[in-house]
XYZ file of C-alpha atoms in Angstrom:
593
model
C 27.162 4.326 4.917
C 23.872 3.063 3.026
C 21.747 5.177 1.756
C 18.792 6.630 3.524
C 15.429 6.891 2.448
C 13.816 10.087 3.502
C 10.014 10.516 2.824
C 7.982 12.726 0.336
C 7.423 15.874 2.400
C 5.368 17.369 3.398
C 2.670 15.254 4.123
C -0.853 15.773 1.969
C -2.704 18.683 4.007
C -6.315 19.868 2.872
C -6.685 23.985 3.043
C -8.733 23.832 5.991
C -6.677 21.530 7.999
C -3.524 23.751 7.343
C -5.585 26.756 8.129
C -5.927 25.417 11.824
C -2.682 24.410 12.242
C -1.809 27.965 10.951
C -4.008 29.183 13.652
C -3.009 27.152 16.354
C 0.564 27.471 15.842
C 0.279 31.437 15.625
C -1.341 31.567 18.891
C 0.644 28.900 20.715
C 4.330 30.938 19.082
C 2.389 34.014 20.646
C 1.492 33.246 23.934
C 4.985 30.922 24.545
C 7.392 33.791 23.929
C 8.567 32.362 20.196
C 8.731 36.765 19.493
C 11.067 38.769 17.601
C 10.556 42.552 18.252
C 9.161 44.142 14.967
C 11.350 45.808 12.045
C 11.695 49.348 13.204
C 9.867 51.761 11.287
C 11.303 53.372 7.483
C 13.251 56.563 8.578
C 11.400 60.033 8.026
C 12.729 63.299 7.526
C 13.191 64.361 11.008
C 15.743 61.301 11.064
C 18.987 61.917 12.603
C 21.408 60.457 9.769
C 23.770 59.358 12.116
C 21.682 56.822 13.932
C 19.341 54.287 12.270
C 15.784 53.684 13.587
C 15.531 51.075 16.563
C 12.814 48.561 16.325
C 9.297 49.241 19.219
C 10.202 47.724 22.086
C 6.598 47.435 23.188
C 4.906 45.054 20.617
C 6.424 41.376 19.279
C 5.769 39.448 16.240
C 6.495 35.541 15.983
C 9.888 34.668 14.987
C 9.922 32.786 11.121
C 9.011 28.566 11.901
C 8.356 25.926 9.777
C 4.618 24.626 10.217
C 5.289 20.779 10.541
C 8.864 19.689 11.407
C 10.756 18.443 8.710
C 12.498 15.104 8.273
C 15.962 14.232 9.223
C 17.157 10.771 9.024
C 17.853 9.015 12.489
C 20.899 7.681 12.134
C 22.500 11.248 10.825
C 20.763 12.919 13.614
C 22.072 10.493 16.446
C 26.010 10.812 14.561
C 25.709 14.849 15.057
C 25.130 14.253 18.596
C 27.925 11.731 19.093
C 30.379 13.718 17.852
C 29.319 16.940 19.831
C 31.645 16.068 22.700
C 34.573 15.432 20.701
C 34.123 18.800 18.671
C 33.975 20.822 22.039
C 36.867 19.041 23.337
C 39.102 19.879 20.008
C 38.038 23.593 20.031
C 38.691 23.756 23.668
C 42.649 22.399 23.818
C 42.863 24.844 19.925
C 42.169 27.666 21.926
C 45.093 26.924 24.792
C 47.051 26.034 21.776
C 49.514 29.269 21.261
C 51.853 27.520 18.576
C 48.514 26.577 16.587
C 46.697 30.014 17.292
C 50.028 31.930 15.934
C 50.834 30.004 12.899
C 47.230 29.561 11.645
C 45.946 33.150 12.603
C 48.700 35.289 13.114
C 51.039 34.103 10.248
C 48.499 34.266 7.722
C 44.725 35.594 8.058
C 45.504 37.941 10.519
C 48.062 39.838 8.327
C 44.933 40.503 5.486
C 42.226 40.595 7.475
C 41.575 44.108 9.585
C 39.006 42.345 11.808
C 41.160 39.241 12.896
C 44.382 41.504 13.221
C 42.550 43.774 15.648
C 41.432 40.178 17.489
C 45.210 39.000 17.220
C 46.460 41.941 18.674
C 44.099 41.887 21.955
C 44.602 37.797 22.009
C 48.861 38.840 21.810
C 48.383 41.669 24.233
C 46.800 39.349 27.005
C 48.943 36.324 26.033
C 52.034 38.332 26.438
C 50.670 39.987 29.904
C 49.587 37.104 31.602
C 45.985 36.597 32.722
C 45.308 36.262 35.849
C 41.927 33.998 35.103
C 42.561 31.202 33.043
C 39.401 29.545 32.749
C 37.384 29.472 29.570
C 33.885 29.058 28.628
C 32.978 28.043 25.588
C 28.957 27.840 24.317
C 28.801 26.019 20.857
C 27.205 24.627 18.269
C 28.358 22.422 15.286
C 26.065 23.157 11.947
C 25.450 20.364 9.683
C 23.735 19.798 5.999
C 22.580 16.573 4.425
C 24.878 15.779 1.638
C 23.976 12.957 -1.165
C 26.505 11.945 -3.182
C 26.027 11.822 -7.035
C 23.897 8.333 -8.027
C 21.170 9.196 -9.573
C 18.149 11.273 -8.180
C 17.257 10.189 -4.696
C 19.414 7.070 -5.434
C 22.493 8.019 -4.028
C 23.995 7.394 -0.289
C 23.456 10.462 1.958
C 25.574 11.878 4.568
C 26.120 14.997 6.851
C 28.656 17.811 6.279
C 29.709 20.537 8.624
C 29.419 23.664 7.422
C 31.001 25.601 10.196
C 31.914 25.316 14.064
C 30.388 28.601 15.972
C 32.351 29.518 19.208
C 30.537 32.969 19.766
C 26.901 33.865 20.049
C 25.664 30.479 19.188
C 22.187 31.727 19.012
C 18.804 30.532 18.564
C 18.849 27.748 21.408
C 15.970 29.079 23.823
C 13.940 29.705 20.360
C 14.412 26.533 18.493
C 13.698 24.855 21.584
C 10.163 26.589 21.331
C 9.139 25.604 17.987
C 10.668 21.703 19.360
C 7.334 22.377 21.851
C 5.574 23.967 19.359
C 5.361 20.985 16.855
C 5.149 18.876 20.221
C 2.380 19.967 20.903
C 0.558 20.091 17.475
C 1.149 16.538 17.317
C -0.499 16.105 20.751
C -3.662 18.178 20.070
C -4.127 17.453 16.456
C -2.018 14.444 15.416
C -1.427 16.358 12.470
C -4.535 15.434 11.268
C -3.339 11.907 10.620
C -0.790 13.615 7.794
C 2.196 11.975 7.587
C 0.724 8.664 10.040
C 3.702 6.737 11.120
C 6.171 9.284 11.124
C 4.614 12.865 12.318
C 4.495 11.067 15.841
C 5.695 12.320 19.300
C 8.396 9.110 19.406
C 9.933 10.889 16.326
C 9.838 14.274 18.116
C 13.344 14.196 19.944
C 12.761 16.597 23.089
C 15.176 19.824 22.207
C 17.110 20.642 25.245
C 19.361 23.799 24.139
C 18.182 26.094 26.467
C 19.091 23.906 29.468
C 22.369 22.994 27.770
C 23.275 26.424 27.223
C 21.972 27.958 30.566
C 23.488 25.618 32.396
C 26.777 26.210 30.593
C 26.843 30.087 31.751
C 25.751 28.634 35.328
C 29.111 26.583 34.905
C 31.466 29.561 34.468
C 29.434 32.042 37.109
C 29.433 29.286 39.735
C 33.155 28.279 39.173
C 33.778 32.338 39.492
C 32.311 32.486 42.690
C 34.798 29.649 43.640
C 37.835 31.795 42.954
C 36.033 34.652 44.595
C 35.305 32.672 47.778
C 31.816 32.984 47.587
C 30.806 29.292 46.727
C 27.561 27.870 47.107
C 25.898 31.982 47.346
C 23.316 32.706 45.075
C 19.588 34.602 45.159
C 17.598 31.598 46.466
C 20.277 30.112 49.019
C 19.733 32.571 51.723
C 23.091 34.433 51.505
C 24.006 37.442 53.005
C 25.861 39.197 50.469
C 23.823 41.888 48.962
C 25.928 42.285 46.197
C 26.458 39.284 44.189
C 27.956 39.080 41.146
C 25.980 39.198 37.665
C 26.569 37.629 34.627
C 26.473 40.275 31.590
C 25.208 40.237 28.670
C 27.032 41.874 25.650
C 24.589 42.731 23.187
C 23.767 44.691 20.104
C 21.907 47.570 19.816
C 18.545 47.419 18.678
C 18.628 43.897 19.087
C 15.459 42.370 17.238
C 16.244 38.676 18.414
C 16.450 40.157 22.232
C 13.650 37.275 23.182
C 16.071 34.727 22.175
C 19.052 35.937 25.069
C 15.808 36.880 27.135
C 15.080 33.346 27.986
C 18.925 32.865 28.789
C 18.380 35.529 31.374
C 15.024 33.710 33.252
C 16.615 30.188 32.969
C 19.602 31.494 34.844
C 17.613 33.229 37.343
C 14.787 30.507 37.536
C 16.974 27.306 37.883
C 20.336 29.094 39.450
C 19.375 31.946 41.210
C 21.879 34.080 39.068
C 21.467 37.810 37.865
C 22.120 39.081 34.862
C 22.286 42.443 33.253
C 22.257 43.885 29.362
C 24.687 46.234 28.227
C 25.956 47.225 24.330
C 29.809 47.672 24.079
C 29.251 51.644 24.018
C 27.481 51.630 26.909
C 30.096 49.390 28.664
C 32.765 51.922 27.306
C 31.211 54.762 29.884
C 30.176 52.132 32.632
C 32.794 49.260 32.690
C 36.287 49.958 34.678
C 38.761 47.301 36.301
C 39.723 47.328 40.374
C 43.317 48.671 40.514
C 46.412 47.121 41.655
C 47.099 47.418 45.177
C 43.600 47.428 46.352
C 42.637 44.917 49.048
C 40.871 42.742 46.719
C 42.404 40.810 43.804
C 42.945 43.020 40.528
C 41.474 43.102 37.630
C 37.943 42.762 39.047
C 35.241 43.818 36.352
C 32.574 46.254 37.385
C 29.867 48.201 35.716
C 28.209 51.242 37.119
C 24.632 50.803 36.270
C 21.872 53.711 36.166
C 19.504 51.534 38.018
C 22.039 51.053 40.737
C 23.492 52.884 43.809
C 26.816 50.835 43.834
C 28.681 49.515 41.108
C 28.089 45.718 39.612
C 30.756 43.235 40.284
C 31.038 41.072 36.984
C 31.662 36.872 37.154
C 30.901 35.926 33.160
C 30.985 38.610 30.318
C 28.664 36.604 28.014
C 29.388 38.062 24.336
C 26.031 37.964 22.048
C 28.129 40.913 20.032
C 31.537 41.098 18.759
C 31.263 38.732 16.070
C 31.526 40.772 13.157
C 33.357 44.233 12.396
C 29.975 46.318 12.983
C 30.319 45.651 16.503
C 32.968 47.677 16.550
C 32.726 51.153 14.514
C 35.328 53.253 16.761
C 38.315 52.811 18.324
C 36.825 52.649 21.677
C 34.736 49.411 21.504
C 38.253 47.643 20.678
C 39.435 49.339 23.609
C 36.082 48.318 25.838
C 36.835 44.563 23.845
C 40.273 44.787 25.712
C 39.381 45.828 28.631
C 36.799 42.905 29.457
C 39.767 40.265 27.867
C 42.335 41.397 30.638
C 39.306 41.248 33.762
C 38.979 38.644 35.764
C 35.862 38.147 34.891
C 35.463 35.010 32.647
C 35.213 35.333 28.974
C 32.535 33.059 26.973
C 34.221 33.119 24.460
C 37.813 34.429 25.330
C 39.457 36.275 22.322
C 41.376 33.018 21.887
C 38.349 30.824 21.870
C 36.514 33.332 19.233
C 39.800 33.327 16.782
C 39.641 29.442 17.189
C 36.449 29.626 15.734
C 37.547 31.042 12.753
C 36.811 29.331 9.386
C 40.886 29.175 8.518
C 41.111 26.517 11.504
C 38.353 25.062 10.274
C 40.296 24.843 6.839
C 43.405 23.244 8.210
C 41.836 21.077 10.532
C 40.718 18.949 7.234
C 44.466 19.192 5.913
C 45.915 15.819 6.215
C 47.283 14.829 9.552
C 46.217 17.611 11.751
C 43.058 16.213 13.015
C 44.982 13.227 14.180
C 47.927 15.186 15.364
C 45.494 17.120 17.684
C 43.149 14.699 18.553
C 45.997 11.286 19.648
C 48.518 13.417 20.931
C 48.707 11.309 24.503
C 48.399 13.934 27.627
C 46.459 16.507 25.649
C 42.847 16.627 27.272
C 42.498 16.172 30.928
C 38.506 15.778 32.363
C 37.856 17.104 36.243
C 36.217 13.768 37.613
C 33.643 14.892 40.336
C 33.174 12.957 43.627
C 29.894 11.927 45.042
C 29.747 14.460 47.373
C 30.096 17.374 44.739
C 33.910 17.828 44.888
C 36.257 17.896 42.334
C 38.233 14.962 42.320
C 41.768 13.857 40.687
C 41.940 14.750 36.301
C 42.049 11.690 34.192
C 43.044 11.573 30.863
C 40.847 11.908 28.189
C 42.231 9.133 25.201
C 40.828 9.828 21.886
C 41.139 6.706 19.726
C 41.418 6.948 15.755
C 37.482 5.278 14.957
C 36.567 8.962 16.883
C 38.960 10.727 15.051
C 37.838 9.321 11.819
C 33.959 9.692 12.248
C 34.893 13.947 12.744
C 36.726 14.013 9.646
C 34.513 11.757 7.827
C 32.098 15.455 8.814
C 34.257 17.716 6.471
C 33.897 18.548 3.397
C 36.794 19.503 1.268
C 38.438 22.436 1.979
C 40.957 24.410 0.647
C 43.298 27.620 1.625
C 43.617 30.361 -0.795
C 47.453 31.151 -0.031
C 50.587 30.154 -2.180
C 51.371 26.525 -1.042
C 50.802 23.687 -3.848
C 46.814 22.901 -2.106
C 46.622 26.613 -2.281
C 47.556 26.362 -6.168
C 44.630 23.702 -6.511
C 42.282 25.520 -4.771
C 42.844 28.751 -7.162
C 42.830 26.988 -10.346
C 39.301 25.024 -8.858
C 38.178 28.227 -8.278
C 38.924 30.163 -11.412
C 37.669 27.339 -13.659
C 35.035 24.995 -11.646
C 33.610 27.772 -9.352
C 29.907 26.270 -9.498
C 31.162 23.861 -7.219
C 32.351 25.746 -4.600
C 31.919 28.935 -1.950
C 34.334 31.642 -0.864
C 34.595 31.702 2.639
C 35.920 34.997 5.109
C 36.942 34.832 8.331
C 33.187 36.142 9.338
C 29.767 35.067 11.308
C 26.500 35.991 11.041
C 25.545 35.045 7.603
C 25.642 37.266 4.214
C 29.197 37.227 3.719
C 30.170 34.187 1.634
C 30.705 34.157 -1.741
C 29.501 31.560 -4.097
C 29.896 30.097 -7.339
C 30.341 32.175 -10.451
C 30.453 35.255 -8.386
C 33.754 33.641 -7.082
C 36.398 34.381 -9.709
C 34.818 38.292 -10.106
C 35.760 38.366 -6.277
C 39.187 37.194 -6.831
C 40.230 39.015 -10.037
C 39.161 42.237 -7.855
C 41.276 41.050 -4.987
C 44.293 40.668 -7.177
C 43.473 44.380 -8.691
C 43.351 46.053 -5.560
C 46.789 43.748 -4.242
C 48.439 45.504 -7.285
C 47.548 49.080 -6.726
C 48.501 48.770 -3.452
C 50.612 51.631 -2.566
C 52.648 49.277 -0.485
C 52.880 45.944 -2.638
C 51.813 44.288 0.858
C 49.254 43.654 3.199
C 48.785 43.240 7.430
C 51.611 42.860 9.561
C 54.668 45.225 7.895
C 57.032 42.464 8.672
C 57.843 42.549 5.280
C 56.054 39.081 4.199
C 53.740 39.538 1.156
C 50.260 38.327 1.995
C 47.425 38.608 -0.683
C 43.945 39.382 -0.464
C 42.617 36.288 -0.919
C 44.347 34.046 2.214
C 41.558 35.790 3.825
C 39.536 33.070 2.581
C 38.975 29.611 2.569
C 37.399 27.853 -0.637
C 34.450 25.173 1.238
C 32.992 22.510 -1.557
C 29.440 22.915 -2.269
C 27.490 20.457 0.063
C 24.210 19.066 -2.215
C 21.316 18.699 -0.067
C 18.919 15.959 -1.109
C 16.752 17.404 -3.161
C 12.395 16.934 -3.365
C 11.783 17.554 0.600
C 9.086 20.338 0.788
C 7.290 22.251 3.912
C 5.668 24.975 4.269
C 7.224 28.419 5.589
C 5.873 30.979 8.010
C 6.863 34.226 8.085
C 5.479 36.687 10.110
C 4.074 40.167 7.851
C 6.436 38.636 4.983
C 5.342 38.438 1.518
C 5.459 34.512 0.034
C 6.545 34.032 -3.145
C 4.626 30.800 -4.301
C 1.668 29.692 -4.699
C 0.002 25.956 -3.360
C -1.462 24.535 -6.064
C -4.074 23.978 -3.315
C -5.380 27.583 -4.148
C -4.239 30.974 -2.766
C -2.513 32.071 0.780
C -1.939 34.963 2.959
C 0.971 36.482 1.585
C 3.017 34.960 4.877
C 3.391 31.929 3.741
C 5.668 30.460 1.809
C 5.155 26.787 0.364
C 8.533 25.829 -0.850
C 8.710 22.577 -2.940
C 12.565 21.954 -2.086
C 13.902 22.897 1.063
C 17.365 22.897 2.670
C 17.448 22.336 6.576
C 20.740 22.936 8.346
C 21.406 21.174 11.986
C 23.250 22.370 14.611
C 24.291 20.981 17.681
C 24.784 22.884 20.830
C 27.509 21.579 23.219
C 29.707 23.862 26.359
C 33.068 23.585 27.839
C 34.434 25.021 30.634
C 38.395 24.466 30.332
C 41.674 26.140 31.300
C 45.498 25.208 29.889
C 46.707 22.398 32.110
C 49.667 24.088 32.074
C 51.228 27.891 31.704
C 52.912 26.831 28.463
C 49.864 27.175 26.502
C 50.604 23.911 24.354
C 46.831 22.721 23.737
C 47.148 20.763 26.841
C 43.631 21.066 28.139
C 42.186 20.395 31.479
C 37.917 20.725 31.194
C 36.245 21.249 33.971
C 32.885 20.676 32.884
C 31.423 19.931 29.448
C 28.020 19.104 28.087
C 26.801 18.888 24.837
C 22.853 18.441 23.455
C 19.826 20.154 22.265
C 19.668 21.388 18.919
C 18.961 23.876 16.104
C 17.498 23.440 12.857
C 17.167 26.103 10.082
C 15.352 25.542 6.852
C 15.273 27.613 3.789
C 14.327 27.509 0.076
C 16.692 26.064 -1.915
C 16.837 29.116 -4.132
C 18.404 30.858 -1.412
C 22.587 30.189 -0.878
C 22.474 31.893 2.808
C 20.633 30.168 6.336
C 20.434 33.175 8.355
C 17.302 33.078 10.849
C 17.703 36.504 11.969
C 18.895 38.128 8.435
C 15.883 36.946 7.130
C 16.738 33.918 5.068
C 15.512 30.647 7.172
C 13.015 30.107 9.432
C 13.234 27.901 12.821
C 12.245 24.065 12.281
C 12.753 20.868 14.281
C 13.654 17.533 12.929
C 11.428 14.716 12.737
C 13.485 11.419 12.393
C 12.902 8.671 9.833
């Protein structure tokens, strides 16, 4: 790969021409739904102490963006979106892969890690029943940083890294593909004042089409639903009889501040499809959510939800899961219980347990270990694609043949990774990380942003977790099989990737406080003009898939897939995590050079 020039950024602005882009791309965030709701308000006295306050619900600010987009280089940006399909294909036959799923999560991160064991034991509950709807519905997105190799400053060849493959609540897609129109448009109107002439144009403004991608995805999974169901072809706008259709639900946190963001979801399904949908937080699903019985007329299994707005319960086709993620989502027994519950409906799952365990960063680990990409990827029979007739039926499955140039340009994505257990890369990766930690982050088994650990915080974290394995009143961790697991398999050790280093823009934060000053003179305090920048690009992609057969070997037949559209989040470089909606990035679009 030769190396890629990338431009000095951002482009030479006078004060009043970024005031009135300021302006213009306030009121255009505004008035085009780019909203988060506002913080809630600092508890008082009256407080309860058991709940924490919720943010208003009748008043928005705009959601962080980046005031001109910021540059990506072309041929980077086209390689993401090549490799989209094969990434959703992989993740897809992974999770109808039971002999991978057991050896990589249940004999090793699910035996020290509360959260995943609580997964693993809903995933072997269901396995061991037998669902009776086998389709899954994956909604994804691969995330990326530019990596330049050492070579001098700005000298040496740059690349693109994944940092991590999301398989639940890939987020941000409606939103980023409003700031995509947002610096659209700017360019239209203003040009960008002639700043950056010869790159800031609207040929190197690739149209974002994540919201499509991802609505269209959840139209997928209803529609095929209503196929099972024998209710094909019925929808809002098609002049059906049925006055009780099914809706898709939404799973979703309470007090959600980035509600806009599944929002949009909601009116492209409704808009384009003619599909319902309804919100509802996993403790709210624990009083309203129940399963049709055996022995009824109609096929168990069937998910409902009794909703106050409603004189008859709500037949369920897609539980869409914008919670679960993360152990907060779960404080009490009972949400595992409501968690288990929707897993064994026939509803279908985006993501299934299975899907949201193959999403877990120890796959992502051994999928870089020599041999297993290739394994998974050329085994002959293992993907299977629905080919669909002219007239809109499903025709015969053809095979889907990987060859090893594909195989080579995913793994040429990773970085090097390590596990943290006892075998002799395990060794390496514990001496690396006692003794070369600046190098390297300390990965969980977590999403959401906040939880990694990096550099010389890293061998702290592990001396503690070989403290607290010590005093451990049993000697032993997880499954009480008697195999000795340590704290610290939990983990995966990721290399540092080194963005290139010199690209600039200028921050927006709504009611945030910047930190530096333009040399330009003095801002509102919601800016933020960072001289070095990191911007991390994601790639949304779906799959709609079942096991081609009942023995649940990674044999895959997909039904649908799609991939495009696109995230990107930029940050200073002082900062280690790229959360939007934790505060740390703000939403961008790429510009290509």
């Amino acid at each position: 790969m030769s190396s890629t020039a990338i431009p000095s950024w951002p482009p030479s602005l006078t004060q009043s021409q970024t005031d009135s882009l300021l302006s213009a791309a306030t009121d255009y965030a505004l008035s085009h739904g780019l909203v988060y709701r506002p913080l809630p308000p600092p508890p008082t006295s009256s407080s309860s102490s058991s709940s924490s306050p919720s943010p208003p619900t009748d008043s928005v600010i705009h959601a962080p963006f980046s005031l001109v987009p910021s540059p990506i280089p072309r041929k980077l940006f086209e390689r993401a979106r090549s490799i989209q399909p094969i990434y959703d294909l992989l993740y897809s036959s992974i999770a109808t892969d039971h002999q991978f799923l057991e050896a990589v999560i249940g004999g090793s991160v699910a035996k020290v890690d509360e959260f995943q064991a609580e997964l693993w034991k809903i995933y072997q509950q269901v396995h061991d029943e037998g669902s009776e709807q086998k389709l899954h519905l994956g909604l994804f997105r691969s995330d990326y940083l530019m990596h330049q190799e050492e070579g001098g400053q700005g000298k040496g060849e740059v690349g693109l890294k994944q940092v991590e493959f999301n398989t639940i609540s890939s987020s941000f897609g409606p939103l980023c593909t409003k700031v995509n129109e947002l610096h659209r448009h700017l360019a239209l109107t203003t040009s960008f004042y002639n700043a950056g002439k010869g790159v800031l144009d609207q040929s190197n403004l690739p149209q974002n089409e994540a919201l499509r991608i991802l609505s269209d995805g959840l139209a997928a999974g209803h529609k095929a639903y209503l196929s099972q169901t024998g209710l094909q072809g019925c929808s809002i706008n098609s002049g059906a009889t049925h006055t009780h259709l099914p809706y898709v639900l939404f799973v979703v946190q309470e007090g959600e501040r980035n509600a806009f963001d599944q929002r949009f979801l909601e009116y492209e399904l409704l808009n384009r499809h003619g599909i319902r949908a309804i919100r509802l937080t996993f403790q709210e699903l624990a009083i309203r959510a129940r399963l049709s019985q055996e022995g009824s007329e109609e096929a168990s299994q069937i998910l409902y939800v009794s909703h106050p707005s409603y004189d008859e319960p709500l037949e369920i086709s897609l539980v869409y899961f914008r919670a679960g993620y993360g152990p907060g989502d779960y404080p009490t027994k009972r949400e595992w219980e409501t968690r288990l519950m929707l897993e064994r409906s026939f509803a279908i799952k985006c993501p299934t347990v299975a899907l949201q365990l193959a999403g877990a960063k120890k796959v992502q680990q051994v999928l870089s270990e020599e041999g297993i990409l290739e394994k998974l990827l050329l085994q002959a029979g293992r993907y299977k694609e629905e080919v669909v007739a002219a007239d809109g039926k499903e025709g015969q499955a053809v095979e889907r043949k990987f060859v090893e140039a594909e195989v080579e340009e995913v793994r040429e994505s990773f970085t090097d990774l390590y596990p943290m257990d006892d075998s002799q890369l395990g060794r390496k990766a514990l001496k690396l990380a006692m003794e070369s930690s600046e190098g390297f982050v300390l990965k969980p088994q977590r999403e959401g942003g906040g939880n990694n650990i990096y550099r010389q915080d890293i061998p702290v974290a592990l001396r503690k977790m070989e403290e607290q394995d010590l005093t451990s009143s049993s000697g032993k961790q997880g499954a009480g099989d008697g195999s000795e697991v340590k704290r610290r398999e939990g983990y995966i050790l990721m290399s540092l990737i080194k963005p290139p280093r010199g690209i600039g823009n200028i921050l927006i934060k709504s009611g945030g406080s910047g930190g530096q000053a333009d040399v330009q003179g003095s801002k509102p305090s919601r800016w933020i003009v960072s001289k070095d920048v990191v911007s991390e690009l994601g790639i949304y992609g779906y799959s709609l898939f079942r096991p081609e057969t009942d023995e649940k070997d990674g044999r895959v037949r997909v039904l649908k897939e799609e991939s495009g559209g696109f995230l990107l989040r930029t940050k200073g470089r002082e900062s280690d995590e790229g959360g939007v909606a934790v505060g740390f990035s703000v939403i961008d679009s790429p510009v290509l050079v």
